[in-house]
Amino acid sequence: MESRTYPQRLANALTTRRWEYLAVICGILCSLFFLIALAISGNIPPTAPWWDAKRVHDHYWALVKGTEASSIFLMVSGALYVVYSAVLARQIHKIPEIHPIIADLQLASAAASFCGFMIPAIAMGLLTFRDYGPELTQLLNDIFWMATLLSWPIFLVQMWTVAWAIFSHKSPNPVLPRCMGVVNLATPIVFALGSGVHIHHTGPMAWNGGLVFWPSLVFFGLQINIDIWYMWKNLQATCHLP
């Protein structure tokens, strides 16, 4: 018997089943990389909007290597988010009699949400690309936080589309559980609390406030990991790795 060629072995390894498992894992890596990006740039807890320009400048230049690396982690996190969303679209397609536009809308929203990762990544990369001085460094930090927290509407479209798909399946044994739909329904509402970060410099509605940064971070991690958990269980119930 002839031995298999490398392309044949690769084709056999990259089955649809394995791709789905890999795409689900990308969701885990997405949330992990996003968290790492914040941590290594000194943004857990975040820089405060009331800091003066010199303090912001000193903060990032004291963490120059971490800030440079955080831009890369943010870019990769965004790419992984799109891959995770692709397998989510495939899961939605498995719901009986679901209209194809629902899965398409979810995936289109995910593709658009990539900007919610890339714009902050570019701002973070520019922060230490060269020493622009305190005022411009402060401006780039402001852009980073505005782009991160004010991009929530596209995530609302995506997550509410997922919830719509889940709740439209009336079977007692749904493809995706209704508790997953509840989480996808609630998470964008929490994100929306950041709608006023361009107005508030202090208090709970500022970007580092108690109603914005921490709830958004917790619910982002909660939503994506609950989605991952149930998609993984669904994959195990419907198929097995050969």
XYZ file of C-alpha atoms in Angstrom:
242
model
C 0.000 0.000 0.000
C 1.362 3.390 -0.967
C 2.034 5.779 1.870
C -0.121 8.865 1.947
C 1.369 12.068 0.613
C 1.692 15.088 2.873
C -1.260 16.953 1.225
C -3.428 13.868 1.717
C -2.459 13.579 5.373
C -3.104 17.293 5.850
C -6.521 17.040 4.166
C -7.455 14.089 6.373
C -6.331 15.937 9.487
C -8.243 19.139 8.694
C -11.710 17.645 8.806
C -14.785 19.764 9.396
C -15.144 18.220 12.839
C -11.622 19.116 13.855
C -12.054 22.612 12.428
C -15.130 23.159 14.607
C -13.283 22.102 17.742
C -10.357 24.337 16.787
C -12.661 27.305 16.136
C -14.285 26.877 19.552
C -10.833 26.885 21.150
C -10.154 30.153 19.301
C -12.904 31.718 21.400
C -11.044 30.776 24.585
C -7.812 32.210 23.184
C -9.595 35.398 22.109
C -10.721 36.259 25.638
C -7.337 35.208 27.067
C -5.342 37.336 24.609
C -7.595 40.342 25.223
C -7.031 40.016 28.968
C -3.272 39.675 28.468
C -3.234 42.800 26.274
C -4.849 44.858 29.025
C -2.619 43.416 31.730
C 0.754 43.912 30.037
C -0.072 47.512 29.077
C -0.923 48.329 32.694
C -4.652 48.648 32.083
C -5.926 46.308 34.795
C -7.088 48.497 36.451
C -7.248 50.963 33.547
C -5.603 54.335 33.285
C -8.002 56.971 34.585
C -9.577 59.600 32.299
C -8.749 62.301 34.837
C -4.994 61.651 34.701
C -2.996 64.551 33.308
C -0.971 64.116 30.124
C 2.357 63.659 31.897
C 1.039 60.831 34.068
C -0.397 59.008 31.041
C 2.883 59.480 29.160
C 4.951 58.213 32.087
C 2.626 55.233 32.536
C 3.062 53.876 29.015
C 6.757 54.624 28.680
C 7.389 52.803 31.940
C 5.686 49.787 30.301
C 6.956 50.296 26.765
C 7.613 46.621 25.927
C 4.288 45.496 27.364
C 2.473 48.249 25.471
C 4.130 47.225 22.204
C 3.216 43.580 22.745
C -0.348 44.423 23.769
C -1.070 45.797 20.295
C -0.203 42.405 18.801
C -2.322 40.539 21.341
C -5.295 42.785 20.539
C -4.975 42.223 16.785
C -4.747 38.464 17.193
C -7.634 38.500 19.665
C -9.823 40.175 17.039
C -8.893 37.598 14.397
C -9.658 34.755 16.808
C -13.024 36.353 17.596
C -14.035 36.132 13.935
C -13.048 32.448 13.792
C -15.045 31.725 16.955
C -18.022 33.560 15.456
C -17.785 31.425 12.306
C -18.332 28.216 14.263
C -21.149 29.958 16.138
C -22.785 30.656 12.768
C -22.431 26.968 11.894
C -24.122 26.028 15.160
C -26.992 28.406 14.385
C -27.410 26.791 10.955
C -28.091 23.492 12.759
C -31.267 24.897 14.331
C -34.199 23.390 12.396
C -36.043 25.780 10.066
C -33.844 28.719 11.035
C -33.704 31.395 8.360
C -30.178 31.527 6.860
C -30.058 35.308 7.187
C -29.869 34.989 10.995
C -26.567 33.097 10.904
C -25.340 35.408 8.129
C -26.205 38.505 10.169
C -24.384 37.097 13.181
C -21.262 36.425 11.144
C -21.418 39.775 9.332
C -21.665 41.549 12.689
C -18.677 39.575 13.950
C -16.653 40.618 10.899
C -17.574 44.256 11.534
C -16.670 43.882 15.202
C -13.072 43.202 14.141
C -12.745 46.997 13.960
C -13.542 47.049 17.684
C -10.268 45.192 18.182
C -8.149 46.731 15.416
C -8.691 50.421 16.186
C -7.656 49.979 19.851
C -4.716 47.841 18.656
C -3.541 50.599 16.306
C -3.904 53.235 19.046
C -1.944 51.029 21.447
C 0.749 50.468 18.830
C 1.105 54.202 18.200
C 1.410 55.009 21.905
C 5.044 53.935 21.965
C 5.889 53.912 18.237
C 7.770 57.126 18.912
C 7.678 59.660 21.716
C 4.940 62.037 20.621
C 5.030 63.901 23.914
C 2.528 63.875 26.773
C -0.431 65.521 25.022
C -0.497 63.263 21.956
C 0.157 60.194 24.081
C -2.854 61.162 26.173
C -4.913 61.574 22.992
C -3.956 58.091 21.780
C -4.880 56.656 25.169
C -8.258 58.400 24.917
C -8.767 56.941 21.423
C -7.881 53.488 22.726
C -10.558 53.595 25.426
C -13.204 55.288 23.287
C -12.734 52.741 20.492
C -12.769 49.852 22.952
C -15.912 50.836 24.837
C -17.985 52.725 22.250
C -17.994 49.885 19.706
C -20.666 48.001 21.676
C -23.575 48.511 19.186
C -22.141 46.034 16.663
C -21.709 43.471 19.446
C -25.345 44.102 20.394
C -26.450 43.199 16.866
C -24.346 40.055 16.923
C -25.333 38.828 20.383
C -29.015 39.652 20.044
C -29.018 37.773 16.741
C -27.634 34.743 18.586
C -30.332 35.134 21.247
C -33.004 35.489 18.554
C -31.831 32.259 16.925
C -31.812 30.381 20.231
C -35.248 31.564 21.382
C -36.785 30.820 17.988
C -36.114 27.099 18.519
C -39.085 25.815 20.516
C -37.893 22.227 20.850
C -37.597 20.777 24.386
C -34.069 19.721 23.359
C -32.756 22.835 21.587
C -29.498 22.877 19.655
C -28.278 25.712 21.884
C -29.739 26.124 25.399
C -31.912 29.082 26.312
C -29.616 30.106 29.167
C -27.032 30.851 26.479
C -29.619 33.056 24.813
C -30.214 34.928 28.078
C -26.498 35.658 28.466
C -26.270 36.919 24.869
C -29.317 39.088 25.495
C -27.964 40.607 28.728
C -24.310 41.180 27.824
C -24.826 44.036 25.304
C -27.024 45.814 27.843
C -24.055 45.811 30.219
C -21.789 47.027 27.401
C -24.223 49.885 26.767
C -23.422 51.309 30.203
C -20.236 52.594 28.596
C -22.129 54.834 26.181
C -21.213 57.941 28.161
C -17.470 57.441 28.531
C -16.910 60.396 26.200
C -18.798 62.601 28.663
C -17.604 61.492 32.108
C -14.090 61.954 33.454
C -14.885 60.715 36.937
C -17.531 58.628 38.680
C -19.145 55.263 37.928
C -19.860 56.130 34.264
C -16.252 57.019 33.408
C -14.321 54.385 31.466
C -12.644 53.174 34.647
C -15.842 53.490 36.673
C -17.635 50.768 38.567
C -20.464 50.565 36.013
C -18.309 50.446 32.888
C -14.925 48.713 32.843
C -15.359 45.894 35.330
C -18.921 44.857 34.397
C -18.021 44.960 30.686
C -14.885 42.882 31.228
C -16.702 40.314 33.369
C -19.672 39.971 31.022
C -17.457 39.747 27.930
C -15.583 36.857 29.491
C -18.801 35.303 30.790
C -20.620 35.516 27.452
C -17.849 34.171 25.263
C -16.956 31.334 27.632
C -20.574 30.266 28.155
C -21.013 30.206 24.379
C -17.850 28.134 24.111
C -18.952 25.695 26.814
C -22.295 24.942 25.199
C -20.928 24.778 21.667
C -18.266 22.320 22.848
C -20.912 20.180 24.558
C -23.041 20.341 21.430
C -20.123 19.172 19.312
C -19.442 16.286 21.668
C -23.093 15.268 21.556
C -23.352 15.334 17.768
C -19.962 14.204 16.561
C -16.742 12.647 17.719
C -13.229 13.093 16.506
C -12.278 10.190 14.277
